[in-house]
Amino acid sequence: MNNIAVTIWHFMNNINNDLQILNFNTDSRTLKEIQKRRTFAIISHPDAGKTTLTEKLLLFGGAIQQAGAVKSRKTEKKATSDFLSIEQERGISVSSSVMKFNYKGYEINLLDTPGHKDFSEDTYRVLTAVDCAVMIIDSAKGVEPQTQKLMEVCRMRNTPIITFINKLDREGLEPLEIFADIEEKLQIECTPITWPIGMGKRFQGVYHLHNNELGLFSAGYTPKDGDGVVIKDLADKKLDEYLRNQAQELRDDVELLQGASYPFDMDEYLKGSQTPVFFGSAINNFGVREMLDSFVEIAPSPSIRKTSTRDVDPREREFSGFTFKIQANMDPAHRDRIAFFRICSGKFTRGMKVKHHRIGKDVIISNATIFMAQERSNIDEAYPGDIIGIHNHGTIKIGDTFTEKEPLKFTGIPSFAPEHFRRVILKNPLKTKALQKGLFQLAEEGTIQVFRPKINNDYILGAVGVLQFDVTMSRLMAEYSVAAAYEPIDFSVARWVTCDNDERLKEFIRKNSGAIATDSEGWTAFLTTSEYQLGFAVEAWPDIKFHKTREYN
Ligand code: G4P
């Protein structure tokens, strides 16, 4: 067994021991299904290659038959994971989606996060529903700002991260320079699993440091299982045969790495403080299989989830889960509304009765959907780690918990203080009701945040990324026949305010009435023009708490 396999073997042995100690009364088939689940997202800066890598993964998993959606995106403006027309117009993914595929017996749920520069709260919330992430770094650019932002979110939950350094077919930074950049900007140790042999025109492939296997690069050729050349050790003459004058470079690199890099440590990786690194070229489907093979082995199966009262183990017999995303009109032909629901424990079966705790009612889930690339189909059963889509007419909101009995509330599904604001101007006053309804529903979906000022009847919209405003406007028109426009507004900072002393909060609201608004959930927010102004308020009102995030009700 190679090093990585030995580590995994010990680790799985510990898990199996745990399994025997803990008795959740769950049948062995369900336990097996849980162990097979891998639920993850890809995080990257725009253009690093997320769409390309997604498609290669789906190809490996047999979920799509043909690549080329990246190319056709330019001509047909269409990508496998895009749903809304605004995404198609711009050739970008505004809304996140879910894709399920099977690889070597593992059931993989890939949750897509928008890859464009400007992203919404959806992106953050998707990351609350995964157990691990794959981070793509463009080898020529190193760590870019959006990756840094997304990593901050992963860090909140110590999400384990696997890194794929892409575009080795082009000239880029030296691998150790990229490691230094990752370690400095993202505060995570890098441990190489594969190592590149040259780059750009001199790119010959990758060497698997744990399997002693050589993957040879040939542009446009997708390596298959068994293509790799296994060598005894680096002194093996085969190395010179295949790599010629670059063989010695590889030997020198590996020797250097022994002193300069960290060995793979499963615990450190699972804690999110070390990232295993792979090199390749997604567009050439090179290095992807090596990454996927290790991914299924080391990525954690569904993890324990926190609720406001206790931790929920995926192996518990009782069904539970939460909604992290709502999307309307995913398919214009259906005009439906789907709640994306992450199963946290227990087995889902079609037609099962669950408690919808926010509204205090029992509901029967008879038409849950599972997402397979472009298609969705009804499912009969699903397990922890799976994402199911539940059709509804506005009865399910983000953060809603369903369980069989116990009233649980999963935590860590945040709403973020918006950083951009607009005032809505209605073009036809007769459409006030439709505007109200549209904005309310879009706020429930998490598309936008809606604030009503204390001192007037304006609608102020708040967003984490400005593209949310375009999405809102186009959906108001398409789905609610409301023609509206935006006006700039001076606010740039919002904080939800609370206070242990009710009287004090009332006084704060009274004295700052021009800056006070209520959001669509009824929470009081303080809106102001700058961080500087916020600082004044914080200093003047020490007993008021100013919150940058709030949990869904
Ligand atoms: P994103 O979703 O992260 O935004 O990135 P996407 O996959 O769309 O890739 C961004 C660009 O990078 C695309 O080029 C894509 O072809 C290219 N790319 C992806 N992987 C590799 C790689 O391994 N090597 C090289 N050299 N390029 C790669 P584009 O010019 O925007 O589109 P296209 O003309 O190639 O379709």
Coordinates of C-alpha atoms and ligand atoms in Angstrom, one line a residue:
M1 CA 0.0 0.0 0.0
N2 CA 1.3 3.5 -0.7
N3 CA 1.4 6.2 2.0
I4 CA -2.0 7.8 1.2
A5 CA -3.7 4.4 1.1
V6 CA -2.2 3.5 4.5
T7 CA -3.4 6.7 6.0
I8 CA -6.9 6.2 4.6
W9 CA -6.9 2.5 5.8
H10 CA -6.1 3.6 9.4
F11 CA -8.6 6.4 9.2
M12 CA -11.4 4.2 7.9
N13 CA -10.6 1.6 10.5
N14 CA -11.1 4.2 13.2
I15 CA -14.4 5.2 11.6
N16 CA -15.6 1.6 11.5
N17 CA -14.7 1.2 15.2
D18 CA -16.7 4.3 15.9
L19 CA -19.6 2.8 14.0
Q20 CA -19.6 -0.2 16.2
I21 CA -19.5 1.9 19.4
L22 CA -22.3 4.2 18.3
N23 CA -25.5 2.4 17.8
F24 CA -27.9 4.5 15.8
N25 CA -30.2 1.6 14.9
T26 CA -29.7 2.4 11.3
D27 CA -29.8 -0.5 8.9
S28 CA -26.5 -1.5 7.3
R29 CA -27.6 -0.6 3.8
T30 CA -28.2 3.0 4.8
L31 CA -24.9 3.1 6.6
K32 CA -23.2 1.9 3.3
E33 CA -25.1 4.5 1.3
I34 CA -23.9 7.3 3.7
Q35 CA -20.3 6.1 3.4
K36 CA -20.6 6.3 -0.4
R37 CA -21.8 9.9 -0.5
R38 CA -19.5 12.8 -1.3
T39 CA -21.1 16.2 -1.4
F40 CA -18.9 19.1 -2.6
A41 CA -18.5 22.4 -4.5
I42 CA -15.9 23.8 -6.7
I43 CA -14.5 27.2 -5.6
S44 CA -12.5 29.4 -7.9
H45 CA -12.0 32.8 -9.4
P46 CA -13.7 33.4 -12.7
D47 CA -11.9 31.9 -15.7
A48 CA -9.7 29.6 -13.6
G49 CA -11.6 26.7 -15.3
K50 CA -14.5 25.7 -13.0
T51 CA -16.9 25.1 -15.9
T52 CA -14.3 23.1 -17.8
L53 CA -13.5 21.0 -14.8
T54 CA -17.1 20.5 -13.9
E55 CA -17.8 19.1 -17.3
K56 CA -14.8 16.8 -17.2
L57 CA -16.0 15.4 -13.9
L58 CA -19.5 14.9 -15.2
L59 CA -18.0 13.1 -18.2
F60 CA -16.0 10.8 -15.9
G61 CA -19.2 10.1 -14.0
G62 CA -21.1 9.4 -17.2
A63 CA -23.6 12.2 -16.3
I64 CA -23.0 13.8 -19.7
Q65 CA -21.9 12.1 -22.8
Q66 CA -20.1 14.9 -24.5
A67 CA -18.0 17.8 -23.5
G68 CA -17.9 21.0 -25.4
A69 CA -20.4 23.0 -23.4
V70 CA -17.7 25.5 -22.7
K71 CA -17.2 26.0 -26.4
S72 CA -20.9 26.0 -27.2
R73 CA -21.5 28.5 -24.4
K74 CA -19.9 31.1 -26.6
T75 CA -21.9 30.2 -29.7
E76 CA -25.2 29.1 -28.2
K77 CA -24.7 30.9 -24.9
K78 CA -25.5 27.8 -23.0
A79 CA -23.8 25.8 -20.3
T80 CA -24.8 22.6 -18.6
S81 CA -25.3 24.2 -15.2
D82 CA -27.0 27.4 -16.3
F83 CA -30.8 27.8 -15.9
L84 CA -31.9 31.4 -15.9
S85 CA -32.1 33.4 -19.1
I86 CA -29.9 36.1 -17.7
E87 CA -27.2 33.6 -17.2
Q88 CA -27.6 32.4 -20.7
E89 CA -27.4 36.0 -22.0
R90 CA -24.2 36.6 -20.2
G91 CA -22.8 33.1 -20.6
I92 CA -22.3 32.8 -16.8
S93 CA -23.8 30.9 -14.0
V94 CA -25.8 33.3 -11.8
S95 CA -27.6 30.7 -9.9
S96 CA -26.1 27.7 -8.3
S97 CA -27.3 24.2 -9.3
V98 CA -26.7 20.7 -8.2
M99 CA -25.4 17.7 -10.2
K100 CA -25.3 14.1 -9.2
F101 CA -23.1 11.5 -10.6
N102 CA -21.6 8.2 -9.8
Y103 CA -17.9 7.4 -9.9
K104 CA -16.3 4.1 -9.0
G105 CA -19.2 3.2 -6.7
Y106 CA -19.3 6.6 -5.0
E107 CA -22.4 8.8 -5.2
I108 CA -21.2 12.3 -5.8
N109 CA -23.2 15.5 -5.4
L110 CA -21.6 18.4 -7.0
L111 CA -23.1 21.8 -6.0
D112 CA -22.2 24.5 -8.5
T113 CA -21.3 27.9 -7.3
P114 CA -21.5 31.0 -9.6
G115 CA -18.1 31.6 -11.1
H116 CA -18.4 35.2 -12.2
K117 CA -16.8 38.1 -10.4
D118 CA -20.0 39.3 -8.9
F119 CA -21.7 36.8 -6.7
S120 CA -24.6 36.5 -4.5
E121 CA -25.5 35.1 -1.1
D122 CA -26.5 31.9 -2.8
T123 CA -22.8 31.2 -3.3
Y124 CA -22.2 31.4 0.4
R125 CA -25.2 29.3 1.3
V126 CA -24.3 26.6 -1.1
L127 CA -21.0 26.2 0.8
T128 CA -23.0 25.6 4.0
A129 CA -24.5 22.5 2.3
V130 CA -21.3 20.7 1.3
D131 CA -18.9 18.5 3.2
C132 CA -15.8 19.5 1.2
A133 CA -14.6 21.6 -1.7
V134 CA -12.3 21.5 -4.7
M135 CA -10.4 24.8 -5.2
I136 CA -9.1 25.6 -8.7
I137 CA -6.1 27.9 -9.1
D138 CA -5.0 29.2 -12.5
S139 CA -1.3 28.3 -12.6
A140 CA -0.5 31.6 -14.2
K141 CA -2.4 33.7 -11.7
G142 CA -2.0 32.1 -8.3
V143 CA -4.6 32.9 -5.7
E144 CA -7.1 35.5 -6.9
P145 CA -9.6 37.6 -4.9
Q146 CA -12.7 35.6 -5.4
T147 CA -11.0 32.4 -4.3
Q148 CA -9.8 34.3 -1.2
K149 CA -13.4 35.3 -0.4
L150 CA -14.8 31.8 -0.9
M151 CA -12.1 30.3 1.2
E152 CA -13.1 32.7 4.1
V153 CA -16.5 31.1 3.9
C154 CA -15.1 27.6 3.9
R155 CA -12.9 28.5 6.8
M156 CA -16.0 29.3 8.9
R157 CA -16.9 25.6 8.9
N158 CA -13.3 24.2 8.5
T159 CA -14.4 22.6 5.2
P160 CA -11.7 20.2 3.8
I161 CA -10.3 21.5 0.6
I162 CA -8.6 19.7 -2.3
T163 CA -6.6 21.9 -4.7
F164 CA -6.4 21.6 -8.5
I165 CA -3.8 23.8 -10.1
N166 CA -5.0 24.2 -13.7
K167 CA -3.7 25.2 -17.1
L168 CA -0.3 23.6 -16.8
D169 CA -0.3 23.4 -20.7
R170 CA 0.5 27.2 -20.5
E171 CA 3.4 29.0 -19.0
G172 CA 2.7 29.8 -15.4
L173 CA 4.2 30.4 -12.0
E174 CA 6.7 27.9 -10.5
P175 CA 4.7 25.3 -8.5
L176 CA 6.5 26.2 -5.3
E177 CA 5.7 29.9 -5.9
I178 CA 2.0 28.9 -6.1
F179 CA 2.3 26.9 -2.9
A180 CA 3.8 30.0 -1.1
D181 CA 1.1 32.1 -2.5
I182 CA -1.7 29.7 -1.3
E183 CA 0.0 29.3 2.1
E184 CA 0.4 33.1 2.6
K185 CA -3.0 34.3 1.3
L186 CA -5.2 31.4 2.4
Q187 CA -3.4 30.3 5.5
I188 CA -3.5 26.6 4.5
E189 CA -0.6 24.2 4.2
C190 CA -0.1 22.6 0.8
T191 CA 0.8 19.0 0.4
P192 CA 1.5 17.8 -3.2
I193 CA 0.0 14.6 -4.3
T194 CA 1.0 14.9 -8.0
W195 CA 3.8 17.0 -9.3
P196 CA 4.1 18.6 -12.7
I197 CA 6.9 17.8 -15.1
G198 CA 7.5 21.2 -16.8
M199 CA 4.9 23.6 -18.0
G200 CA 3.7 25.2 -21.2
K201 CA 5.5 23.9 -24.2
R202 CA 7.7 21.7 -21.9
F203 CA 4.7 20.2 -20.1
Q204 CA 5.2 16.4 -20.1
G205 CA 2.7 15.3 -17.5
V206 CA 2.4 14.7 -13.8
Y207 CA 4.2 12.4 -11.4
H208 CA 2.0 10.9 -8.7
L209 CA 4.2 11.2 -5.6
H210 CA 2.3 8.5 -3.6
N211 CA 1.8 5.9 -6.3
N212 CA 5.1 6.4 -8.1
E213 CA 3.1 6.7 -11.3
L214 CA 3.9 8.8 -14.3
G215 CA 0.9 10.4 -16.3
L216 CA 2.2 11.5 -19.7
F217 CA 0.6 14.5 -21.3
S218 CA -0.6 14.6 -24.9
A219 CA -2.8 17.5 -25.7
G220 CA -6.4 16.6 -26.5
Y221 CA -6.0 12.9 -25.4
T222 CA -7.9 11.9 -22.3
P223 CA -5.9 9.4 -20.3
K224 CA -7.7 6.2 -19.3
D225 CA -7.2 3.9 -16.3
G226 CA -4.1 1.9 -16.8
D227 CA -2.4 4.5 -19.0
G228 CA -0.1 5.6 -16.3
V229 CA 3.5 4.3 -16.3
V230 CA 4.4 2.8 -12.9
I231 CA 8.0 3.2 -12.0
K232 CA 9.9 1.4 -9.2
D233 CA 11.5 4.6 -7.9
L234 CA 12.9 7.8 -9.3
A235 CA 16.2 6.1 -10.2
D236 CA 14.2 3.8 -12.6
K237 CA 15.6 4.1 -16.1
K238 CA 12.1 4.2 -17.5
L239 CA 12.0 7.8 -16.3
D240 CA 14.8 8.8 -18.6
E241 CA 13.2 6.9 -21.4
Y242 CA 10.0 8.8 -21.2
L243 CA 11.1 12.2 -19.9
R244 CA 14.5 12.5 -21.5
N245 CA 16.3 15.6 -20.3
Q246 CA 13.4 16.5 -17.9
A247 CA 13.9 13.3 -15.9
Q248 CA 16.7 14.8 -13.8
E249 CA 14.6 17.9 -13.2
L250 CA 11.8 15.8 -11.8
R251 CA 14.3 13.9 -9.5
D252 CA 15.7 17.2 -8.3
D253 CA 12.2 18.6 -7.7
V254 CA 11.1 15.6 -5.7
E255 CA 14.3 15.7 -3.6
L256 CA 13.7 19.4 -2.9
L257 CA 10.0 18.6 -2.0
Q258 CA 11.0 16.2 0.6
G259 CA 12.4 19.0 2.7
A260 CA 10.2 21.8 1.4
S261 CA 6.7 20.4 1.6
Y262 CA 4.4 18.9 4.2
P263 CA 3.6 15.2 4.2
F264 CA -0.1 14.4 3.7
D265 CA -2.0 14.3 7.0
M266 CA -5.6 13.1 6.9
D267 CA -6.5 14.8 10.2
E268 CA -5.0 18.2 9.1
Y269 CA -6.8 17.9 5.8
L270 CA -10.1 17.1 7.4
K271 CA -9.7 20.0 9.8
G272 CA -9.2 22.3 6.8
S273 CA -5.7 23.2 7.7
Q274 CA -3.9 21.3 5.0
T275 CA -4.8 20.9 1.3
P276 CA -3.7 18.0 -1.0
V277 CA -2.6 19.5 -4.3
F278 CA -3.0 18.1 -7.8
F279 CA -1.7 19.6 -11.1
G280 CA -3.2 19.3 -14.5
S281 CA -5.0 20.9 -17.5
A282 CA -8.8 20.7 -17.3
I283 CA -9.4 21.6 -20.9
N284 CA -7.2 18.6 -21.9
N285 CA -8.8 16.4 -19.3
F286 CA -5.4 15.9 -17.9
G287 CA -4.6 15.3 -14.2
V288 CA -8.4 15.3 -13.5
R289 CA -8.7 11.5 -13.1
E290 CA -5.8 11.5 -10.6
M291 CA -7.6 14.2 -8.6
L292 CA -11.0 12.5 -8.8
D293 CA -9.5 9.1 -7.8
S294 CA -8.0 10.6 -4.6
F295 CA -11.0 12.8 -4.1
V296 CA -13.5 9.9 -3.7
E297 CA -11.1 8.2 -1.2
I298 CA -10.2 11.1 1.0
A299 CA -13.2 13.5 0.8
P300 CA -15.3 13.0 3.9
S301 CA -18.6 11.3 3.7
P302 CA -21.5 13.4 5.1
S303 CA -20.5 15.1 8.3
I304 CA -22.1 15.9 11.6
R305 CA -24.3 19.0 11.5
K306 CA -24.9 21.5 14.2
T307 CA -28.4 22.5 15.3
S308 CA -29.4 25.0 18.0
T309 CA -29.9 22.2 20.5
R310 CA -27.4 19.4 19.6
D311 CA -25.2 17.9 16.9
V312 CA -26.9 15.6 14.4
D313 CA -25.0 12.5 13.2
P314 CA -25.8 11.4 9.6
R315 CA -26.1 7.8 10.8
E316 CA -29.1 8.7 13.0
R317 CA -32.2 6.8 12.0
E318 CA -34.5 9.7 12.0
F319 CA -34.7 11.8 8.9
S320 CA -33.6 15.5 9.1
G321 CA -32.3 18.2 6.8
F322 CA -32.5 21.9 5.9
T323 CA -33.2 24.1 2.9
F324 CA -30.2 26.2 1.7
K325 CA -31.6 27.6 -1.5
I326 CA -34.9 28.3 -3.3
Q327 CA -35.2 28.7 -7.0
A328 CA -38.2 29.6 -9.0
N329 CA -38.8 28.9 -12.6
M330 CA -35.8 26.6 -13.1
D331 CA -37.6 25.3 -16.0
P332 CA -39.8 27.9 -17.6
A333 CA -42.1 25.2 -19.0
H334 CA -43.0 24.2 -15.5
R335 CA -43.0 27.6 -13.8
D336 CA -42.3 25.9 -10.5
R337 CA -40.5 26.7 -7.3
I338 CA -38.0 24.3 -5.9
A339 CA -36.4 24.2 -2.5
F340 CA -32.9 22.7 -2.4
F341 CA -32.8 20.5 0.6
R342 CA -29.7 18.9 2.1
I343 CA -30.4 15.6 3.9
C344 CA -28.5 15.5 7.2
S345 CA -29.6 12.3 8.7
G346 CA -31.9 9.3 8.1
K347 CA -33.3 7.9 4.9
F348 CA -35.7 9.8 2.7
T349 CA -38.5 7.8 1.0
R350 CA -41.0 9.1 -1.4
G351 CA -44.3 10.0 0.2
M352 CA -42.8 10.3 3.7
K353 CA -44.4 12.5 6.3
V354 CA -42.1 15.1 7.9
K355 CA -42.6 18.0 10.3
H356 CA -42.2 21.4 8.8
H357 CA -41.1 23.1 12.0
R358 CA -41.3 26.8 11.1
I359 CA -45.0 26.5 10.3
G360 CA -45.6 23.7 12.8
K361 CA -47.3 21.3 10.3
D362 CA -46.8 17.9 8.9
V363 CA -46.1 17.7 5.2
I364 CA -45.9 14.8 2.8
I365 CA -43.0 14.9 0.4
S366 CA -44.4 13.1 -2.6
N367 CA -42.5 14.7 -5.5
A368 CA -38.9 15.2 -4.6
T369 CA -36.4 15.6 -7.4
I370 CA -32.8 14.7 -7.8
F371 CA -30.6 16.6 -10.2
M372 CA -28.6 14.8 -12.9
A373 CA -26.7 17.4 -15.0
Q374 CA -29.4 18.9 -17.2
E375 CA -32.1 16.5 -16.2
R376 CA -34.1 16.0 -13.1
S377 CA -36.1 13.0 -12.1
N378 CA -38.3 12.0 -9.3
I379 CA -36.7 9.9 -6.7
D380 CA -37.9 7.2 -4.4
E381 CA -35.2 7.3 -1.8
A382 CA -32.2 9.5 -0.8
Y383 CA -29.6 9.5 1.9
P384 CA -27.6 12.0 4.0
G385 CA -25.4 14.1 1.8
D386 CA -27.9 14.0 -1.0
I387 CA -29.6 17.2 -2.2
I388 CA -33.2 16.8 -3.1
G389 CA -35.4 19.4 -4.8
I390 CA -38.9 19.8 -3.2
H391 CA -41.6 21.4 -5.3
N392 CA -43.7 24.0 -3.4
H393 CA -45.8 27.1 -3.9
G394 CA -44.0 29.4 -1.5
T395 CA -44.4 27.3 1.7
I396 CA -40.6 26.6 2.1
K397 CA -38.1 29.2 2.9
I398 CA -34.3 29.2 3.2
G399 CA -33.2 27.8 6.5
D400 CA -36.4 25.7 7.0
T401 CA -35.8 22.4 8.8
F402 CA -37.8 19.2 8.2
T403 CA -37.5 16.3 10.6
E404 CA -39.5 13.2 11.4
K405 CA -40.4 14.4 14.9
E406 CA -37.8 16.3 17.0
P407 CA -37.9 20.1 16.6
L408 CA -34.4 20.9 15.3
K409 CA -33.0 24.1 13.9
F410 CA -29.8 23.7 11.8
T411 CA -27.5 26.6 12.3
G412 CA -24.9 28.3 10.1
I413 CA -27.2 29.2 7.2
P414 CA -26.4 32.9 7.1
S415 CA -27.8 36.0 5.5
F416 CA -25.0 38.5 4.8
A417 CA -25.2 42.3 5.3
P418 CA -25.6 43.7 1.8
E419 CA -22.8 45.9 0.4
H420 CA -24.8 47.5 -2.5
F421 CA -28.1 49.4 -2.3
R422 CA -30.7 50.7 -4.8
R423 CA -34.0 52.4 -4.5
V424 CA -36.8 50.9 -6.7
I425 CA -38.8 53.2 -8.9
L426 CA -42.0 51.7 -10.2
K427 CA -42.9 52.8 -13.7
N428 CA -46.6 52.0 -13.4
P429 CA -48.1 52.9 -10.0
L430 CA -51.0 50.4 -10.7
K431 CA -48.4 47.6 -10.3
T432 CA -47.6 48.3 -6.6
K433 CA -49.2 45.1 -5.4
A434 CA -47.3 43.0 -8.0
L435 CA -44.1 44.7 -7.1
Q436 CA -44.6 44.0 -3.4
K437 CA -45.4 40.4 -4.1
G438 CA -42.5 39.9 -6.5
L439 CA -39.9 41.5 -4.2
F440 CA -41.2 39.6 -1.2
Q441 CA -40.9 36.3 -3.0
L442 CA -37.5 37.1 -4.5
A443 CA -36.4 38.0 -1.0
E444 CA -37.6 34.7 0.3
E445 CA -35.6 33.0 -2.4
G446 CA -32.5 34.9 -1.2
T447 CA -32.2 36.6 -4.6
I448 CA -32.2 40.1 -3.1
Q449 CA -32.8 41.7 0.3
V450 CA -35.6 44.1 0.7
F451 CA -35.7 46.9 3.2
R452 CA -38.6 49.3 4.1
P453 CA -37.3 52.5 5.7
K454 CA -39.0 53.6 8.9
I455 CA -39.6 57.1 7.6
N456 CA -41.1 56.5 4.1
N457 CA -42.6 53.9 1.9
D458 CA -39.6 53.3 -0.3
Y459 CA -38.4 49.9 -1.3
I460 CA -34.6 49.7 -0.8
L461 CA -32.9 46.7 -2.2
G462 CA -29.7 45.4 -0.8
A463 CA -27.3 42.9 -2.4
V464 CA -24.0 41.3 -1.8
G465 CA -23.1 41.5 -5.5
V466 CA -24.5 44.1 -7.9
L467 CA -25.5 41.5 -10.5
Q468 CA -28.3 40.5 -8.1
F469 CA -30.0 43.8 -9.1
D470 CA -30.0 42.8 -12.8
V471 CA -31.4 39.4 -11.9
T472 CA -34.1 41.0 -9.7
M473 CA -35.1 43.4 -12.4
S474 CA -35.2 40.9 -15.2
R475 CA -37.2 38.5 -13.0
L476 CA -39.7 41.2 -11.9
M477 CA -40.4 41.8 -15.6
A478 CA -40.5 38.2 -16.7
E479 CA -42.4 36.6 -13.8
Y480 CA -44.5 39.4 -12.3
S481 CA -44.9 41.8 -15.3
V482 CA -43.5 44.6 -13.3
A483 CA -41.5 47.3 -15.1
A484 CA -39.3 49.0 -12.6
A485 CA -36.0 51.0 -12.6
Y486 CA -33.4 51.7 -10.0
E487 CA -32.2 54.9 -8.5
P488 CA -28.9 55.2 -6.7
I489 CA -29.0 55.6 -2.9
D490 CA -26.4 56.8 -0.5
F491 CA -26.2 53.8 1.7
S492 CA -23.3 51.4 1.5
V493 CA -23.3 49.6 4.8
A494 CA -26.1 47.7 6.6
R495 CA -26.1 46.1 10.0
W496 CA -28.9 44.2 11.8
V497 CA -29.3 45.7 15.3
T498 CA -30.3 44.0 18.5
C499 CA -30.0 44.9 22.2
D500 CA -30.6 43.0 25.4
N501 CA -32.4 46.1 26.7
D502 CA -35.7 46.7 24.7
E503 CA -36.0 50.3 25.8
R504 CA -32.5 51.1 24.7
L505 CA -33.1 49.6 21.3
K506 CA -36.3 51.7 20.9
E507 CA -34.3 54.8 21.9
F508 CA -31.6 53.9 19.3
I509 CA -34.3 53.5 16.6
R510 CA -36.0 56.8 17.5
K511 CA -32.8 58.8 17.5
N512 CA -31.6 57.3 14.2
S513 CA -35.0 57.0 12.4
G514 CA -33.6 58.2 9.1
A515 CA -31.2 55.3 9.0
I516 CA -33.5 52.6 10.2
A517 CA -35.3 50.0 8.0
T518 CA -37.0 46.7 8.4
D519 CA -36.1 43.7 6.2
S520 CA -38.5 41.2 4.7
E521 CA -38.2 38.9 7.8
G522 CA -39.1 41.8 10.1
W523 CA -35.6 42.3 11.4
T524 CA -34.4 45.9 12.2
A525 CA -31.4 47.1 10.3
F526 CA -29.3 50.2 10.5
L527 CA -28.3 51.6 7.1
T528 CA -25.5 54.1 6.7
T529 CA -23.2 55.7 4.2
S530 CA -19.8 54.3 5.2
E531 CA -17.9 52.1 7.6
Y532 CA -16.6 55.3 9.1
Q533 CA -20.2 56.4 9.9
L534 CA -20.9 53.0 11.3
G535 CA -17.9 53.3 13.6
F536 CA -19.4 56.5 15.0
A537 CA -22.7 54.7 15.8
V538 CA -20.9 51.7 17.3
E539 CA -18.9 54.0 19.6
A540 CA -21.9 56.1 20.6
W541 CA -24.2 53.1 21.3
P542 CA -22.0 50.5 23.1
D543 CA -24.9 48.4 24.3
I544 CA -26.4 48.0 20.8
K545 CA -25.1 45.0 18.8
F546 CA -24.5 45.5 15.1
H547 CA -24.6 42.2 13.2
K548 CA -22.9 41.6 9.9
T549 CA -24.8 38.3 9.4
R550 CA -28.0 37.0 10.6
E551 CA -29.4 33.5 10.7
Y552 CA -32.5 32.6 8.8
N553 CA -35.6 32.6 10.9
Ligands
G4P1 P1 -14.7 29.4 -15.2 O1 -15.9 28.5 -15.3 O2 -13.9 29.2 -14.0 O3 -15.0 30.9 -15.4 O4 -13.7 29.0 -16.3 P2 -14.0 28.2 -17.7 O5 -14.0 26.8 -17.4 O6 -15.1 28.8 -18.5 O7 -12.6 28.5 -18.4 C1 -12.1 29.8 -18.6 C2 -11.2 29.7 -19.8 O8 -10.0 29.0 -19.5 C3 -11.8 29.1 -21.1 O9 -11.2 29.8 -22.2 C4 -11.3 27.7 -21.0 O10 -11.3 27.1 -22.3 C5 -9.9 27.9 -20.5 N1 -9.3 26.8 -19.8 C6 -9.9 25.9 -18.9 N2 -9.0 25.0 -18.6 C7 -7.9 25.2 -19.3 C8 -6.6 24.5 -19.4 O11 -6.3 23.5 -18.7 N3 -5.7 25.1 -20.2 C9 -5.9 26.2 -20.9 N4 -5.0 26.6 -21.7 N5 -7.1 26.8 -20.9 C10 -8.1 26.3 -20.1 P3 -12.0 30.8 -23.0 O12 -11.1 31.5 -24.0 O13 -12.8 31.7 -22.2 O14 -13.0 30.0 -23.8 P4 -12.8 29.0 -25.0 O15 -12.6 29.8 -26.2 O16 -11.6 28.1 -24.7 O17 -14.1 28.2 -25.1

